[in-house]
């Protein structure tokens, strides 16, 4: 039986704010707001709008869509969403999936191959994504107790390293917003480059972070740890409706000698609590689809035992046959190098000789 679609309604900036104000207890990720959409637009990306979904007169969910125009696979992506305002049941999600299929197949202004969003109860036509787009587990720190109780909740290892950092002269400063871009570009981005090279990941260019700081400044904090007046570790947190997120961070090799990242995060918790935030998400930790997050997981587990599971990102194909062809082509491209490495040396040599002759080379 085909699920009954919800009624959808596109929201203006003002309508979104009114809707959010009417539901103060719902945690709305910053990525699901018009403010984040404006930030994406400044990066040259194309937000497609925010829609509310209703079951009669009851608000069910809200989703902010971002257009992705990658070759052969245009899509609409819901980053860290949708946001649910009612219980996220198996049937409710099935109805939302049916709704977005009907909604965007019939939209003449966009022809996506698929919709990508988080789904807690995957069922056909929902399928594994062509690539994963958001972490699936995170550590959350409760900021409602008093600061002594928060500190006492940390693992003894973290408490000891925080005290050692203080004794070693680590100084934490909150950077004034008017200096963010200059300080980040000249002092902090080199630390990000060092961190990326050391830990084996690719960071954004400096302009990404500078745009983030400029466009979302009222929802951010930039804090830096200094040793002998030199920056060694920094973090950027977001805040929205009383919920904060430890969003970006980087530390130099020398920072590890002084335990600066531990003291920096502890000082950030105190600032965030004082500002009225009730919790701080520490973003992704290791999971089945993100084994590479094991290193940061060890650090984050020092600050809380609370692990929150976030619905996995899935694709909702709108053109199933074309989607299957694209998926097969991408799978072949990813698996080909691995399969080639597994071939016997004699087969590789023969293939290389054949390839050489086809390329016009004389046989050896």
PDB file of N, CA and C in Angstrom, residues 244-314:
ATOM      1  N   UNK A 244      24.729  23.860  21.407  1.00  0.00           N
ATOM      2  CA  UNK A 244      26.011  24.230  20.811  1.00  0.00           C
ATOM      3  C   UNK A 244      26.699  23.011  20.219  1.00  0.00           C
ATOM      4  N   UNK A 245      27.607  23.275  19.288  1.00  0.00           N
ATOM      5  CA  UNK A 245      28.335  22.201  18.601  1.00  0.00           C
ATOM      6  C   UNK A 245      29.807  22.595  18.490  1.00  0.00           C
ATOM      7  N   UNK A 246      30.665  21.679  18.863  1.00  0.00           N
ATOM      8  CA  UNK A 246      32.115  21.795  18.689  1.00  0.00           C
ATOM      9  C   UNK A 246      32.384  21.447  17.229  1.00  0.00           C
ATOM     10  N   UNK A 247      32.420  22.469  16.358  1.00  0.00           N
ATOM     11  CA  UNK A 247      32.283  22.241  14.923  1.00  0.00           C
ATOM     12  C   UNK A 247      33.602  21.988  14.202  1.00  0.00           C
ATOM     13  N   UNK A 248      34.559  22.898  14.358  1.00  0.00           N
ATOM     14  CA  UNK A 248      35.867  22.746  13.723  1.00  0.00           C
ATOM     15  C   UNK A 248      36.941  22.973  14.772  1.00  0.00           C
ATOM     16  N   UNK A 249      38.074  22.284  14.610  1.00  0.00           N
ATOM     17  CA  UNK A 249      39.189  22.458  15.540  1.00  0.00           C
ATOM     18  C   UNK A 249      40.470  21.973  14.877  1.00  0.00           C
ATOM     19  N   UNK A 250      41.581  22.478  15.380  1.00  0.00           N
ATOM     20  CA  UNK A 250      42.891  22.038  14.888  1.00  0.00           C
ATOM     21  C   UNK A 250      43.928  22.330  15.959  1.00  0.00           C
ATOM     22  N   UNK A 251      44.979  21.518  15.972  1.00  0.00           N
ATOM     23  CA  UNK A 251      46.043  21.685  16.957  1.00  0.00           C
ATOM     24  C   UNK A 251      47.390  21.397  16.314  1.00  0.00           C
ATOM     25  N   UNK A 252      48.387  22.171  16.663  1.00  0.00           N
ATOM     26  CA  UNK A 252      49.738  21.927  16.178  1.00  0.00           C
ATOM     27  C   UNK A 252      50.364  20.777  16.962  1.00  0.00           C
ATOM     28  N   UNK A 253      51.466  20.270  16.450  1.00  0.00           N
ATOM     29  CA  UNK A 253      52.157  19.186  17.158  1.00  0.00           C
ATOM     30  C   UNK A 253      52.610  19.652  18.540  1.00  0.00           C
ATOM     31  N   UNK A 254      53.048  20.897  18.623  1.00  0.00           N
ATOM     32  CA  UNK A 254      53.517  21.407  19.920  1.00  0.00           C
ATOM     33  C   UNK A 254      52.393  21.512  20.935  1.00  0.00           C
ATOM     34  N   UNK A 255      51.144  21.627  20.460  1.00  0.00           N
ATOM     35  CA  UNK A 255      50.010  21.725  21.386  1.00  0.00           C
ATOM     36  C   UNK A 255      49.870  20.466  22.217  1.00  0.00           C
ATOM     37  N   UNK A 256      50.235  19.333  21.643  1.00  0.00           N
ATOM     38  CA  UNK A 256      50.099  18.070  22.360  1.00  0.00           C
ATOM     39  C   UNK A 256      51.058  17.989  23.548  1.00  0.00           C
ATOM     40  N   UNK A 257      52.164  18.686  23.446  1.00  0.00           N
ATOM     41  CA  UNK A 257      53.137  18.664  24.544  1.00  0.00           C
ATOM     42  C   UNK A 257      52.617  19.393  25.782  1.00  0.00           C
ATOM     43  N   UNK A 258      51.682  20.320  25.553  1.00  0.00           N
ATOM     44  CA  UNK A 258      51.148  21.113  26.664  1.00  0.00           C
ATOM     45  C   UNK A 258      49.706  20.754  26.999  1.00  0.00           C
ATOM     46  N   UNK A 259      49.113  19.791  26.254  1.00  0.00           N
ATOM     47  CA  UNK A 259      47.706  19.379  26.477  1.00  0.00           C
ATOM     48  C   UNK A 259      46.728  20.523  26.227  1.00  0.00           C
ATOM     49  N   UNK A 260      47.121  21.455  25.370  1.00  0.00           N
ATOM     50  CA  UNK A 260      46.297  22.641  25.113  1.00  0.00           C
ATOM     51  C   UNK A 260      44.884  22.308  24.640  1.00  0.00           C
ATOM     52  N   UNK A 261      44.658  21.304  23.770  1.00  0.00           N
ATOM     53  CA  UNK A 261      43.287  21.026  23.307  1.00  0.00           C
ATOM     54  C   UNK A 261      42.328  20.691  24.441  1.00  0.00           C
ATOM     55  N   UNK A 262      42.819  20.059  25.506  1.00  0.00           N
ATOM     56  CA  UNK A 262      41.956  19.700  26.634  1.00  0.00           C
ATOM     57  C   UNK A 262      41.501  20.942  27.388  1.00  0.00           C
ATOM     58  N   UNK A 263      42.451  21.824  27.695  1.00  0.00           N
ATOM     59  CA  UNK A 263      42.086  23.044  28.406  1.00  0.00           C
ATOM     60  C   UNK A 263      41.209  23.926  27.526  1.00  0.00           C
ATOM     61  N   UNK A 264      41.495  23.985  26.235  1.00  0.00           N
ATOM     62  CA  UNK A 264      40.714  24.817  25.316  1.00  0.00           C
ATOM     63  C   UNK A 264      39.256  24.378  25.295  1.00  0.00           C
ATOM     64  N   UNK A 265      39.010  23.082  25.191  1.00  0.00           N
ATOM     65  CA  UNK A 265      37.629  22.607  25.139  1.00  0.00           C
ATOM     66  C   UNK A 265      36.930  22.815  26.475  1.00  0.00           C
ATOM     67  N   UNK A 266      37.625  22.612  27.567  1.00  0.00           N
ATOM     68  CA  UNK A 266      37.022  22.853  28.879  1.00  0.00           C
ATOM     69  C   UNK A 266      36.625  24.323  29.032  1.00  0.00           C
ATOM     70  N   UNK A 267      37.488  25.229  28.632  1.00  0.00           N
ATOM     71  CA  UNK A 267      37.156  26.657  28.712  1.00  0.00           C
ATOM     72  C   UNK A 267      35.976  26.980  27.793  1.00  0.00           C
ATOM     73  N   UNK A 268      35.898  26.314  26.648  1.00  0.00           N
ATOM     74  CA  UNK A 268      34.772  26.533  25.740  1.00  0.00           C
ATOM     75  C   UNK A 268      33.466  26.086  26.390  1.00  0.00           C
ATOM     76  N   UNK A 269      33.472  24.940  27.068  1.00  0.00           N
ATOM     77  CA  UNK A 269      32.262  24.480  27.750  1.00  0.00           C
ATOM     78  C   UNK A 269      31.767  25.532  28.743  1.00  0.00           C
ATOM     79  N   UNK A 270      32.685  26.126  29.489  1.00  0.00           N
ATOM     80  CA  UNK A 270      32.284  27.125  30.488  1.00  0.00           C
ATOM     81  C   UNK A 270      31.680  28.360  29.825  1.00  0.00           C
ATOM     82  N   UNK A 271      32.266  28.795  28.726  1.00  0.00           N
ATOM     83  CA  UNK A 271      31.742  29.952  28.001  1.00  0.00           C
ATOM     84  C   UNK A 271      30.366  29.641  27.417  1.00  0.00           C
ATOM     85  N   UNK A 272      30.214  28.459  26.837  1.00  0.00           N
ATOM     86  CA  UNK A 272      28.943  28.061  26.224  1.00  0.00           C
ATOM     87  C   UNK A 272      27.850  27.926  27.276  1.00  0.00           C
ATOM     88  N   UNK A 273      28.194  27.364  28.414  1.00  0.00           N
ATOM     89  CA  UNK A 273      27.214  27.239  29.502  1.00  0.00           C
ATOM     90  C   UNK A 273      26.770  28.627  29.984  1.00  0.00           C
ATOM     91  N   UNK A 274      27.731  29.510  30.166  1.00  0.00           N
ATOM     92  CA  UNK A 274      27.423  30.866  30.625  1.00  0.00           C
ATOM     93  C   UNK A 274      26.505  31.589  29.636  1.00  0.00           C
ATOM     94  N   UNK A 275      26.615  31.248  28.350  1.00  0.00           N
ATOM     95  CA  UNK A 275      25.787  31.876  27.317  1.00  0.00           C
ATOM     96  C   UNK A 275      24.387  31.276  27.234  1.00  0.00           C
ATOM     97  N   UNK A 276      24.110  30.255  28.058  1.00  0.00           N
ATOM     98  CA  UNK A 276      22.764  29.693  28.098  1.00  0.00           C
ATOM     99  C   UNK A 276      22.572  28.396  27.340  1.00  0.00           C
ATOM    100  N   UNK A 277      23.645  27.822  26.822  1.00  0.00           N
ATOM    101  CA  UNK A 277      23.516  26.542  26.128  1.00  0.00           C
ATOM    102  C   UNK A 277      23.366  25.403  27.135  1.00  0.00           C
ATOM    103  N   UNK A 278      22.506  24.459  26.810  1.00  0.00           N
ATOM    104  CA  UNK A 278      22.244  23.349  27.714  1.00  0.00           C
ATOM    105  C   UNK A 278      23.028  22.095  27.361  1.00  0.00           C
ATOM    106  N   UNK A 279      23.618  22.053  26.177  1.00  0.00           N
ATOM    107  CA  UNK A 279      24.387  20.884  25.746  1.00  0.00           C
ATOM    108  C   UNK A 279      25.368  21.303  24.668  1.00  0.00           C
ATOM    109  N   UNK A 280      26.394  20.454  24.472  1.00  0.00           N
ATOM    110  CA  UNK A 280      27.359  20.689  23.404  1.00  0.00           C
ATOM    111  C   UNK A 280      27.638  19.361  22.705  1.00  0.00           C
ATOM    112  N   UNK A 281      27.318  19.287  21.427  1.00  0.00           N
ATOM    113  CA  UNK A 281      27.640  18.106  20.631  1.00  0.00           C
ATOM    114  C   UNK A 281      29.080  18.187  20.156  1.00  0.00           C
ATOM    115  N   UNK A 282      29.799  17.074  20.286  1.00  0.00           N
ATOM    116  CA  UNK A 282      31.210  17.060  19.900  1.00  0.00           C
ATOM    117  C   UNK A 282      31.427  16.512  18.494  1.00  0.00           C
ATOM    118  N   UNK A 283      30.348  16.406  17.735  1.00  0.00           N
ATOM    119  CA  UNK A 283      30.339  15.908  16.349  1.00  0.00           C
ATOM    120  C   UNK A 283      30.816  14.460  16.276  1.00  0.00           C
ATOM    121  N   UNK A 284      31.202  14.024  15.072  1.00  0.00           N
ATOM    122  CA  UNK A 284      31.297  12.605  14.783  1.00  0.00           C
ATOM    123  C   UNK A 284      32.346  11.816  15.540  1.00  0.00           C
ATOM    124  N   UNK A 285      31.971  10.563  15.859  1.00  0.00           N
ATOM    125  CA  UNK A 285      32.915   9.580  16.379  1.00  0.00           C
ATOM    126  C   UNK A 285      32.822   8.333  15.507  1.00  0.00           C
ATOM    127  N   UNK A 286      33.678   7.370  15.781  1.00  0.00           N
ATOM    128  CA  UNK A 286      33.796   6.181  14.941  1.00  0.00           C
ATOM    129  C   UNK A 286      32.466   5.436  14.826  1.00  0.00           C
ATOM    130  N   UNK A 287      32.183   4.946  13.614  1.00  0.00           N
ATOM    131  CA  UNK A 287      30.989   4.141  13.361  1.00  0.00           C
ATOM    132  C   UNK A 287      31.293   3.232  12.181  1.00  0.00           C
ATOM    133  N   UNK A 288      30.338   2.417  11.800  1.00  0.00           N
ATOM    134  CA  UNK A 288      30.560   1.453  10.717  1.00  0.00           C
ATOM    135  C   UNK A 288      30.986   2.131   9.422  1.00  0.00           C
ATOM    136  N   UNK A 289      30.339   3.240   9.087  1.00  0.00           N
ATOM    137  CA  UNK A 289      30.649   3.923   7.839  1.00  0.00           C
ATOM    138  C   UNK A 289      31.764   4.954   7.969  1.00  0.00           C
ATOM    139  N   UNK A 290      32.211   5.215   9.209  1.00  0.00           N
ATOM    140  CA  UNK A 290      33.260   6.203   9.435  1.00  0.00           C
ATOM    141  C   UNK A 290      34.328   5.647  10.370  1.00  0.00           C
ATOM    142  N   UNK A 291      35.017   4.579   9.966  1.00  0.00           N
ATOM    143  CA  UNK A 291      36.065   4.014  10.822  1.00  0.00           C
ATOM    144  C   UNK A 291      37.235   4.965  11.031  1.00  0.00           C
ATOM    145  N   UNK A 292      37.409   5.917  10.103  1.00  0.00           N
ATOM    146  CA  UNK A 292      38.524   6.845  10.205  1.00  0.00           C
ATOM    147  C   UNK A 292      38.416   7.830  11.347  1.00  0.00           C
ATOM    148  N   UNK A 293      37.260   7.871  12.017  1.00  0.00           N
ATOM    149  CA  UNK A 293      37.079   8.806  13.129  1.00  0.00           C
ATOM    150  C   UNK A 293      37.556   8.236  14.466  1.00  0.00           C
ATOM    151  N   UNK A 294      38.229   7.089  14.432  1.00  0.00           N
ATOM    152  CA  UNK A 294      38.667   6.445  15.662  1.00  0.00           C
ATOM    153  C   UNK A 294      39.604   7.343  16.467  1.00  0.00           C
ATOM    154  N   UNK A 295      40.475   8.109  15.803  1.00  0.00           N
ATOM    155  CA  UNK A 295      41.443   8.939  16.523  1.00  0.00           C
ATOM    156  C   UNK A 295      40.769  10.040  17.323  1.00  0.00           C
ATOM    157  N   UNK A 296      39.808  10.753  16.719  1.00  0.00           N
ATOM    158  CA  UNK A 296      39.132  11.822  17.456  1.00  0.00           C
ATOM    159  C   UNK A 296      38.187  11.247  18.500  1.00  0.00           C
ATOM    160  N   UNK A 297      37.743  10.010  18.306  1.00  0.00           N
ATOM    161  CA  UNK A 297      36.838   9.382  19.268  1.00  0.00           C
ATOM    162  C   UNK A 297      37.508   9.248  20.625  1.00  0.00           C
ATOM    163  N   UNK A 298      38.753   8.856  20.637  1.00  0.00           N
ATOM    164  CA  UNK A 298      39.491   8.688  21.896  1.00  0.00           C
ATOM    165  C   UNK A 298      39.525   9.993  22.674  1.00  0.00           C
ATOM    166  N   UNK A 299      39.776  11.092  21.979  1.00  0.00           N
ATOM    167  CA  UNK A 299      39.809  12.408  22.631  1.00  0.00           C
ATOM    168  C   UNK A 299      38.436  12.788  23.172  1.00  0.00           C
ATOM    169  N   UNK A 300      37.396  12.643  22.360  1.00  0.00           N
ATOM    170  CA  UNK A 300      36.055  13.103  22.737  1.00  0.00           C
ATOM    171  C   UNK A 300      35.455  12.288  23.875  1.00  0.00           C
ATOM    172  N   UNK A 301      35.775  11.012  23.945  1.00  0.00           N
ATOM    173  CA  UNK A 301      35.217  10.170  24.999  1.00  0.00           C
ATOM    174  C   UNK A 301      35.683  10.594  26.393  1.00  0.00           C
ATOM    175  N   UNK A 302      36.728  11.379  26.453  1.00  0.00           N
ATOM    176  CA  UNK A 302      37.197  11.867  27.743  1.00  0.00           C
ATOM    177  C   UNK A 302      36.211  12.812  28.417  1.00  0.00           C
ATOM    178  N   UNK A 303      35.290  13.392  27.635  1.00  0.00           N
ATOM    179  CA  UNK A 303      34.455  14.456  28.165  1.00  0.00           C
ATOM    180  C   UNK A 303      33.013  14.050  28.453  1.00  0.00           C
ATOM    181  N   UNK A 304      32.591  12.899  27.997  1.00  0.00           N
ATOM    182  CA  UNK A 304      31.215  12.468  28.259  1.00  0.00           C
ATOM    183  C   UNK A 304      31.044  10.995  27.904  1.00  0.00           C
ATOM    184  N   UNK A 305      30.123  10.341  28.631  1.00  0.00           N
ATOM    185  CA  UNK A 305      29.770   8.957  28.317  1.00  0.00           C
ATOM    186  C   UNK A 305      28.538   8.879  27.416  1.00  0.00           C
ATOM    187  N   UNK A 306      27.938  10.036  27.145  1.00  0.00           N
ATOM    188  CA  UNK A 306      26.698  10.059  26.376  1.00  0.00           C
ATOM    189  C   UNK A 306      26.985   9.989  24.887  1.00  0.00           C
ATOM    190  N   UNK A 307      26.588   8.880  24.281  1.00  0.00           N
ATOM    191  CA  UNK A 307      26.748   8.691  22.839  1.00  0.00           C
ATOM    192  C   UNK A 307      25.368   8.745  22.192  1.00  0.00           C
ATOM    193  N   UNK A 308      25.202   9.632  21.231  1.00  0.00           N
ATOM    194  CA  UNK A 308      23.925   9.798  20.531  1.00  0.00           C
ATOM    195  C   UNK A 308      24.052   9.221  19.125  1.00  0.00           C
ATOM    196  N   UNK A 309      23.085   8.387  18.759  1.00  0.00           N
ATOM    197  CA  UNK A 309      23.044   7.842  17.404  1.00  0.00           C
ATOM    198  C   UNK A 309      22.237   8.766  16.503  1.00  0.00           C
ATOM    199  N   UNK A 310      22.816   9.125  15.372  1.00  0.00           N
ATOM    200  CA  UNK A 310      22.174  10.025  14.412  1.00  0.00           C
ATOM    201  C   UNK A 310      21.747   9.193  13.204  1.00  0.00           C
ATOM    202  N   UNK A 311      20.526   9.363  12.730  1.00  0.00           N
ATOM    203  CA  UNK A 311      20.087   8.569  11.566  1.00  0.00           C
ATOM    204  C   UNK A 311      21.070   8.663  10.408  1.00  0.00           C
ATOM    205  N   UNK A 312      21.322   7.534   9.784  1.00  0.00           N
ATOM    206  CA  UNK A 312      22.259   7.466   8.672  1.00  0.00           C
ATOM    207  C   UNK A 312      21.703   8.187   7.445  1.00  0.00           C
ATOM    208  N   UNK A 313      22.605   8.742   6.659  1.00  0.00           N
ATOM    209  CA  UNK A 313      22.232   9.397   5.410  1.00  0.00           C
ATOM    210  C   UNK A 313      21.957   8.343   4.331  1.00  0.00           C
ATOM    211  N   UNK A 314      20.816   8.486   3.652  1.00  0.00           N
ATOM    212  CA  UNK A 314      20.435   7.566   2.574  1.00  0.00           C
ATOM    213  C   UNK A 314      20.023   8.370   1.342  1.00  0.00           C
TER     214      UNK A 314
END
